[in-house]
Amino acid sequence: MGIILKPFAWLLLFFYNFFSSYGIALILFALVVKLILFPLSLKGKKSMIKMNLLSGKMQQLQKQYGKDRERYQMEVQKLYEKEKVNPMSGCLWSFLPLPILMALYYIIRRPMLYMMCLKEDQISAAIEAVKNLGTYTLSGNAAYQEMQVSGLMYGHPDVLTAVQNAVGSAVDKLEIINFNCLGLDLSQVPKLKFWEGGITWASVGLFLIPIVVTLLNLGYSKLSQRTNNFNKNEKNSNPTADQTNKIMTFVMPIMYLWFGFIMPAGMCVYMAFNAIFMAIQEMICARMLRGKYAEMEAARQKRIEEEKAREK
C-alpha cells in the first residue's frame, strides 16, 4: 500500500511546500489528476456517444427479440462488434477517480505515515507523548489521532517538542503542516451538530463544505447527463437508460454528502474542486467530440443505406 500511495503523498507535499497552503495543494492535486486522466475521459466520452447512437437500433432489437433473451443478447453482441463499440469502456473511466479518492483519503488521514514516512512505532510514541501533556484531547481511532497530532504541531510549540522527542532520530522527517485554510481546519471532520461547542465560522464553515460538495457534484451529474445526450432525440431515446441516469444523478451526490461528514474536510476540498474540474472537462470533451459525432452519425447512416440497397 505504501509503495502505491508514496507518489500521491509526494505530489501533495510538494505542492504544499511550494505554495505553503494545504488548500491550494489539494486543489492542484485535483487538477493534476484531471489532466492525467483527460485522454481516458475523452475516450470514454466518445464511447458513450457511440452507445447513444445505437439506442434506436437497440430498441428495435428489444421489440424484435425481447421475449428471447438469448437471441437478443446474441444480436446485441453482433451489433456491438459491427459498430466497434465496447459497452464497458464508456463507464469504466468514470470509476478511475475512485481509487485516487481513496488513496488521498489514506494520505490525508495518516500524514505522519505517508507524507513524513515515519514508522508505526514512532507514530504511536508521538501520539502517546501528546496525550501525556494532558492539555489536548485526541478523539477517534489511532489514524485520526495521528492526523490531529499533525495539525497540533503547527502553532503549538509544546506539541512539536513532545513529538520531536518521541520520534527520536526521525526528527528530520517531521513536516510542520498548517491545515488551516480560510479560517477552517481541514484536518477536522465536519459535524452535523455544528452548533455544539458554540457557533463559530470554524464550525459553520466545516458544516457547509459537504453541502457545497454535494451541490457541485449534483450540478456536474446533470451537466454530464446533458452532454451525454446532446446527440439523442426523443425518437431514439432509451427510457430505461434515461431513468437509470436520472437515479444516478441524485444517488452519487448523496454519497458525496455522506463522505463529507465522515472524512476530513481536506477531502471535501478535493471533492469540490474535482467536481469543478470534471464539469470543465465534460464541456471540453463534448465540444471536441461534436464534430466526431457528426462524422460517426453520417458513417452510420451511410452503412444503413448500403445495407438497404443490398437487401433490395
mmCIF file of C-alpha atoms in Angstrom, residues 52-306:
data_model
loop_
_atom_site.group_PDB
_atom_site.id
_atom_site.type_symbol
_atom_site.label_atom_id
_atom_site.label_comp_id
_atom_site.label_asym_id
_atom_site.label_seq_id
_atom_site.Cartn_x
_atom_site.Cartn_y
_atom_site.Cartn_z
ATOM 1 C CA ASN A 52 -26.211 6.689 -27.699
ATOM 2 C CA LEU A 53 -26.080 6.450 -31.482
ATOM 3 C CA LEU A 54 -27.168 2.824 -31.185
ATOM 4 C CA SER A 55 -30.094 3.494 -28.849
ATOM 5 C CA GLY A 56 -32.639 3.403 -31.674
ATOM 6 C CA LYS A 57 -31.264 0.128 -33.028
ATOM 7 C CA MET A 58 -31.222 -1.337 -29.517
ATOM 8 C CA GLN A 59 -34.902 -0.560 -29.131
ATOM 9 C CA GLN A 60 -35.646 -2.309 -32.412
ATOM 10 C CA LEU A 61 -33.788 -5.422 -31.222
ATOM 11 C CA GLN A 62 -35.672 -5.274 -27.943
ATOM 12 C CA LYS A 63 -39.016 -5.248 -29.755
ATOM 13 C CA GLN A 64 -37.931 -7.960 -32.172
ATOM 14 C CA TYR A 65 -36.228 -10.394 -29.775
ATOM 15 C CA GLY A 66 -37.358 -9.169 -26.363
ATOM 16 C CA LYS A 67 -39.036 -12.467 -25.498
ATOM 17 C CA ASP A 68 -35.984 -14.498 -26.490
ATOM 18 C CA ARG A 69 -33.271 -13.193 -24.142
ATOM 19 C CA GLU A 70 -30.556 -15.455 -25.527
ATOM 20 C CA ARG A 71 -31.207 -14.390 -29.120
ATOM 21 C CA TYR A 72 -31.487 -10.758 -28.019
ATOM 22 C CA GLN A 73 -28.100 -10.845 -26.273
ATOM 23 C CA MET A 74 -26.588 -12.517 -29.329
ATOM 24 C CA GLU A 75 -27.939 -9.841 -31.664
ATOM 25 C CA VAL A 76 -26.798 -7.056 -29.341
ATOM 26 C CA GLN A 77 -23.294 -8.527 -29.271
ATOM 27 C CA LYS A 78 -23.292 -8.677 -33.063
ATOM 28 C CA LEU A 79 -24.351 -5.027 -33.157
ATOM 29 C CA TYR A 80 -21.511 -4.044 -30.820
ATOM 30 C CA GLU A 81 -18.988 -5.923 -32.933
ATOM 31 C CA LYS A 82 -20.320 -4.448 -36.139
ATOM 32 C CA GLU A 83 -20.249 -0.889 -34.821
ATOM 33 C CA LYS A 84 -16.952 -1.490 -32.973
ATOM 34 C CA VAL A 85 -18.411 -0.427 -29.642
ATOM 35 C CA ASN A 86 -17.310 -1.580 -26.201
ATOM 36 C CA PRO A 87 -20.260 -1.047 -23.843
ATOM 37 C CA MET A 88 -17.977 -1.060 -20.780
ATOM 38 C CA SER A 89 -15.407 1.487 -21.947
ATOM 39 C CA GLY A 90 -17.883 4.327 -21.667
ATOM 40 C CA CYS A 91 -18.349 3.917 -17.929
ATOM 41 C CA LEU A 92 -15.102 2.363 -16.741
ATOM 42 C CA TRP A 93 -13.200 5.642 -16.972
ATOM 43 C CA SER A 94 -15.683 7.290 -14.616
ATOM 44 C CA PHE A 95 -14.611 4.899 -11.850
ATOM 45 C CA LEU A 96 -10.903 5.712 -12.195
ATOM 46 C CA PRO A 97 -11.051 8.722 -9.823
ATOM 47 C CA LEU A 98 -12.378 6.479 -7.021
ATOM 48 C CA PRO A 99 -9.051 4.698 -6.310
ATOM 49 C CA ILE A 100 -7.352 8.108 -6.321
ATOM 50 C CA LEU A 101 -10.013 9.400 -3.940
ATOM 51 C CA MET A 102 -9.332 6.517 -1.566
ATOM 52 C CA ALA A 103 -5.558 6.990 -1.892
ATOM 53 C CA LEU A 104 -5.898 10.655 -0.977
ATOM 54 C CA TYR A 105 -8.132 9.701 1.942
ATOM 55 C CA TYR A 106 -5.422 7.482 3.394
ATOM 56 C CA ILE A 107 -2.795 10.191 2.877
ATOM 57 C CA ILE A 108 -4.879 12.937 4.500
ATOM 58 C CA ARG A 109 -5.911 10.719 7.391
ATOM 59 C CA ARG A 110 -2.355 9.491 8.042
ATOM 60 C CA PRO A 111 0.055 12.316 7.162
ATOM 61 C CA MET A 112 2.767 11.119 9.545
ATOM 62 C CA LEU A 113 2.896 7.712 7.868
ATOM 63 C CA TYR A 114 2.618 8.666 4.200
ATOM 64 C CA MET A 115 3.813 12.281 3.989
ATOM 65 C CA MET A 116 6.520 12.113 6.686
ATOM 66 C CA CYS A 117 7.394 8.428 6.217
ATOM 67 C CA LEU A 118 7.526 7.714 9.959
ATOM 68 C CA LYS A 119 7.331 4.166 11.283
ATOM 69 C CA GLU A 120 4.304 2.875 13.153
ATOM 70 C CA ASP A 121 6.128 2.724 16.500
ATOM 71 C CA GLN A 122 7.341 6.316 16.068
ATOM 72 C CA ILE A 123 3.813 7.486 15.291
ATOM 73 C CA SER A 124 2.428 5.661 18.333
ATOM 74 C CA ALA A 125 5.127 7.223 20.501
ATOM 75 C CA ALA A 126 4.273 10.699 19.158
ATOM 76 C CA ILE A 127 0.552 10.250 19.868
ATOM 77 C CA GLU A 128 1.273 8.972 23.379
ATOM 78 C CA ALA A 129 3.616 11.895 24.040
ATOM 79 C CA VAL A 130 0.902 14.413 23.153
ATOM 80 C CA LYS A 131 -1.622 12.592 25.329
ATOM 81 C CA ASN A 132 0.825 12.714 28.246
ATOM 82 C CA LEU A 133 0.918 16.506 28.021
ATOM 83 C CA GLY A 134 -2.583 16.443 29.492
ATOM 84 C CA THR A 135 -3.540 19.610 27.614
ATOM 85 C CA TYR A 136 -5.060 18.251 24.434
ATOM 86 C CA THR A 137 -7.862 15.754 23.857
ATOM 87 C CA LEU A 138 -7.412 13.369 20.964
ATOM 88 C CA SER A 139 -10.526 11.637 19.648
ATOM 89 C CA GLY A 140 -11.281 8.795 17.273
ATOM 90 C CA ASN A 141 -9.054 5.873 16.364
ATOM 91 C CA ALA A 142 -5.271 5.933 16.069
ATOM 92 C CA ALA A 143 -5.363 7.150 12.454
ATOM 93 C CA TYR A 144 -7.497 10.200 13.278
ATOM 94 C CA GLN A 145 -5.391 10.885 16.361
ATOM 95 C CA GLU A 146 -2.333 10.866 14.106
ATOM 96 C CA MET A 147 -3.992 13.493 11.926
ATOM 97 C CA GLN A 148 -4.871 15.596 14.968
ATOM 98 C CA VAL A 149 -1.309 15.439 16.289
ATOM 99 C CA SER A 150 -0.019 16.504 12.865
ATOM 100 C CA GLY A 151 -2.333 19.511 12.962
ATOM 101 C CA LEU A 152 -1.365 20.446 16.526
ATOM 102 C CA MET A 153 2.332 20.555 15.645
ATOM 103 C CA TYR A 154 1.665 23.833 13.837
ATOM 104 C CA GLY A 155 1.237 26.700 16.272
ATOM 105 C CA HIS A 156 1.740 24.595 19.424
ATOM 106 C CA PRO A 157 5.423 24.544 20.429
ATOM 107 C CA ASP A 158 4.793 22.154 23.321
ATOM 108 C CA VAL A 159 3.232 19.582 20.969
ATOM 109 C CA LEU A 160 6.057 19.971 18.450
ATOM 110 C CA THR A 161 8.684 19.484 21.148
ATOM 111 C CA ALA A 162 6.896 16.412 22.529
ATOM 112 C CA VAL A 163 6.652 14.855 19.063
ATOM 113 C CA GLN A 164 10.287 15.648 18.269
ATOM 114 C CA ASN A 165 11.430 13.954 21.447
ATOM 115 C CA ALA A 166 9.158 10.962 20.794
ATOM 116 C CA VAL A 167 10.322 10.190 17.236
ATOM 117 C CA GLY A 168 13.998 10.390 18.126
ATOM 118 C CA SER A 169 16.310 10.013 15.116
ATOM 119 C CA ALA A 170 13.392 10.528 12.692
ATOM 120 C CA VAL A 171 13.001 14.158 13.761
ATOM 121 C CA ASP A 172 14.314 15.361 10.389
ATOM 122 C CA LYS A 173 11.363 13.666 8.675
ATOM 123 C CA LEU A 174 8.785 15.757 10.502
ATOM 124 C CA GLU A 175 6.784 18.171 8.373
ATOM 125 C CA ILE A 176 5.029 21.039 10.134
ATOM 126 C CA ILE A 177 1.836 21.335 8.122
ATOM 127 C CA ASN A 178 -0.655 24.159 8.502
ATOM 128 C CA PHE A 179 -4.019 22.551 7.783
ATOM 129 C CA ASN A 180 -5.868 25.879 8.093
ATOM 130 C CA CYS A 181 -7.411 27.406 5.002
ATOM 131 C CA LEU A 182 -9.686 30.455 5.076
ATOM 132 C CA GLY A 183 -10.092 30.012 8.828
ATOM 133 C CA LEU A 184 -11.061 26.339 8.569
ATOM 134 C CA ASP A 185 -9.054 23.403 9.895
ATOM 135 C CA LEU A 186 -9.037 20.954 7.001
ATOM 136 C CA SER A 187 -7.784 18.158 9.237
ATOM 137 C CA GLN A 188 -11.093 18.160 11.124
ATOM 138 C CA VAL A 189 -14.158 16.097 10.229
ATOM 139 C CA PRO A 190 -17.293 18.253 9.636
ATOM 140 C CA LYS A 191 -20.037 17.749 12.199
ATOM 141 C CA LEU A 192 -23.774 17.637 11.601
ATOM 142 C CA LYS A 193 -24.364 19.263 15.010
ATOM 143 C CA PHE A 194 -22.140 22.217 14.203
ATOM 144 C CA TRP A 195 -23.634 24.287 16.998
ATOM 145 C CA GLU A 196 -22.174 22.088 19.727
ATOM 146 C CA GLY A 197 -19.350 23.950 21.455
ATOM 147 C CA GLY A 198 -20.517 27.307 20.140
ATOM 148 C CA ILE A 199 -21.357 28.684 16.722
ATOM 149 C CA THR A 200 -18.231 29.994 15.011
ATOM 150 C CA TRP A 201 -17.060 30.325 11.430
ATOM 151 C CA ALA A 202 -14.803 27.333 12.040
ATOM 152 C CA SER A 203 -17.763 25.079 12.886
ATOM 153 C CA VAL A 204 -20.285 26.554 10.442
ATOM 154 C CA GLY A 205 -17.753 26.628 7.600
ATOM 155 C CA LEU A 206 -16.883 22.964 8.072
ATOM 156 C CA PHE A 207 -20.583 22.097 8.100
ATOM 157 C CA LEU A 208 -21.173 23.967 4.838
ATOM 158 C CA ILE A 209 -18.301 22.339 2.932
ATOM 159 C CA PRO A 210 -20.008 18.906 2.441
ATOM 160 C CA ILE A 211 -23.187 20.684 1.311
ATOM 161 C CA VAL A 212 -21.236 22.697 -1.260
ATOM 162 C CA VAL A 213 -19.554 19.479 -2.426
ATOM 163 C CA THR A 214 -22.960 17.838 -2.859
ATOM 164 C CA LEU A 215 -24.367 20.752 -4.872
ATOM 165 C CA LEU A 216 -21.293 20.877 -7.112
ATOM 166 C CA ASN A 217 -21.474 17.150 -7.817
ATOM 167 C CA LEU A 218 -25.213 17.393 -8.468
ATOM 168 C CA GLY A 219 -24.513 20.144 -10.994
ATOM 169 C CA TYR A 220 -21.797 18.054 -12.614
ATOM 170 C CA SER A 221 -24.084 15.000 -12.818
ATOM 171 C CA LYS A 222 -26.804 16.989 -14.578
ATOM 172 C CA LEU A 223 -24.260 18.544 -16.932
ATOM 173 C CA SER A 224 -22.805 15.119 -17.733
ATOM 174 C CA GLN A 225 -26.263 13.726 -18.449
ATOM 175 C CA ARG A 226 -26.976 16.624 -20.790
ATOM 176 C CA THR A 227 -23.694 16.355 -22.706
ATOM 177 C CA ASN A 228 -24.060 12.572 -22.978
ATOM 178 C CA ASN A 229 -27.476 13.039 -24.539
ATOM 179 C CA PHE A 230 -26.818 16.020 -26.782
ATOM 180 C CA ASN A 231 -26.999 13.748 -29.796
ATOM 181 C CA LYS A 232 -30.192 11.994 -28.758
ATOM 182 C CA ASN A 233 -33.699 12.799 -29.812
ATOM 183 C CA GLU A 234 -36.999 11.657 -28.454
ATOM 184 C CA LYS A 235 -37.419 9.021 -31.133
ATOM 185 C CA ASN A 236 -34.145 7.248 -30.288
ATOM 186 C CA SER A 237 -34.231 7.686 -26.555
ATOM 187 C CA ASN A 238 -33.999 4.724 -24.218
ATOM 188 C CA PRO A 239 -36.495 5.168 -21.357
ATOM 189 C CA THR A 240 -34.821 2.546 -19.153
ATOM 190 C CA ALA A 241 -31.371 4.058 -19.552
ATOM 191 C CA ASP A 242 -32.749 7.563 -19.061
ATOM 192 C CA GLN A 243 -34.441 6.517 -15.822
ATOM 193 C CA THR A 244 -31.195 4.919 -14.591
ATOM 194 C CA ASN A 245 -29.277 8.088 -15.414
ATOM 195 C CA LYS A 246 -31.786 10.195 -13.509
ATOM 196 C CA ILE A 247 -31.450 7.976 -10.451
ATOM 197 C CA MET A 248 -27.644 8.092 -10.581
ATOM 198 C CA THR A 249 -27.786 11.872 -10.969
ATOM 199 C CA PHE A 250 -29.086 12.097 -7.407
ATOM 200 C CA VAL A 251 -27.559 8.974 -5.836
ATOM 201 C CA MET A 252 -23.933 9.938 -6.434
ATOM 202 C CA PRO A 253 -24.199 13.448 -4.916
ATOM 203 C CA ILE A 254 -25.899 11.938 -1.845
ATOM 204 C CA MET A 255 -22.945 9.593 -1.479
ATOM 205 C CA TYR A 256 -20.626 12.601 -1.575
ATOM 206 C CA LEU A 257 -22.713 14.233 1.152
ATOM 207 C CA TRP A 258 -22.238 11.138 3.304
ATOM 208 C CA PHE A 259 -18.500 11.090 2.557
ATOM 209 C CA GLY A 260 -18.300 14.758 3.515
ATOM 210 C CA PHE A 261 -19.436 14.122 7.080
ATOM 211 C CA ILE A 262 -17.232 11.102 7.761
ATOM 212 C CA MET A 263 -13.985 12.268 6.148
ATOM 213 C CA PRO A 264 -11.597 15.135 6.976
ATOM 214 C CA ALA A 265 -12.559 18.474 5.452
ATOM 215 C CA GLY A 266 -9.484 18.297 3.226
ATOM 216 C CA MET A 267 -11.203 15.513 1.326
ATOM 217 C CA CYS A 268 -14.196 17.786 0.797
ATOM 218 C CA VAL A 269 -11.968 20.461 -0.723
ATOM 219 C CA TYR A 270 -10.569 17.887 -3.120
ATOM 220 C CA MET A 271 -14.047 16.565 -4.000
ATOM 221 C CA ALA A 272 -15.392 20.091 -4.540
ATOM 222 C CA PHE A 273 -12.690 21.130 -6.988
ATOM 223 C CA ASN A 274 -12.696 17.687 -8.547
ATOM 224 C CA ALA A 275 -16.360 18.291 -9.434
ATOM 225 C CA ILE A 276 -15.498 21.721 -10.860
ATOM 226 C CA PHE A 277 -12.662 20.324 -12.966
ATOM 227 C CA MET A 278 -14.850 17.417 -14.108
ATOM 228 C CA ALA A 279 -17.511 19.865 -15.270
ATOM 229 C CA ILE A 280 -14.926 21.847 -17.239
ATOM 230 C CA GLN A 281 -13.534 18.598 -18.645
ATOM 231 C CA GLU A 282 -17.039 17.477 -19.605
ATOM 232 C CA MET A 283 -17.664 20.650 -21.601
ATOM 233 C CA ILE A 284 -14.280 20.402 -23.327
ATOM 234 C CA CYS A 285 -14.851 16.747 -24.259
ATOM 235 C CA ALA A 286 -18.350 17.452 -25.552
ATOM 236 C CA ARG A 287 -17.069 20.358 -27.629
ATOM 237 C CA MET A 288 -14.226 18.282 -29.076
ATOM 238 C CA LEU A 289 -16.494 15.357 -29.907
ATOM 239 C CA ARG A 290 -19.398 17.167 -31.545
ATOM 240 C CA GLY A 291 -17.614 17.052 -34.882
ATOM 241 C CA LYS A 292 -16.735 13.392 -34.297
ATOM 242 C CA TYR A 293 -20.367 12.639 -33.551
ATOM 243 C CA ALA A 294 -21.466 14.186 -36.840
ATOM 244 C CA GLU A 295 -18.905 12.051 -38.694
ATOM 245 C CA MET A 296 -19.932 8.861 -36.870
ATOM 246 C CA GLU A 297 -23.626 9.560 -37.462
ATOM 247 C CA ALA A 298 -23.010 10.186 -41.161
ATOM 248 C CA ALA A 299 -20.964 6.985 -41.470
ATOM 249 C CA ARG A 300 -23.658 5.011 -39.653
ATOM 250 C CA GLN A 301 -26.409 6.354 -41.889
ATOM 251 C CA LYS A 302 -24.321 5.505 -44.943
ATOM 252 C CA ARG A 303 -23.932 1.896 -43.764
ATOM 253 C CA ILE A 304 -27.678 1.633 -43.173
ATOM 254 C CA GLU A 305 -28.422 2.894 -46.679
ATOM 255 C CA GLU A 306 -25.904 0.461 -48.190
#
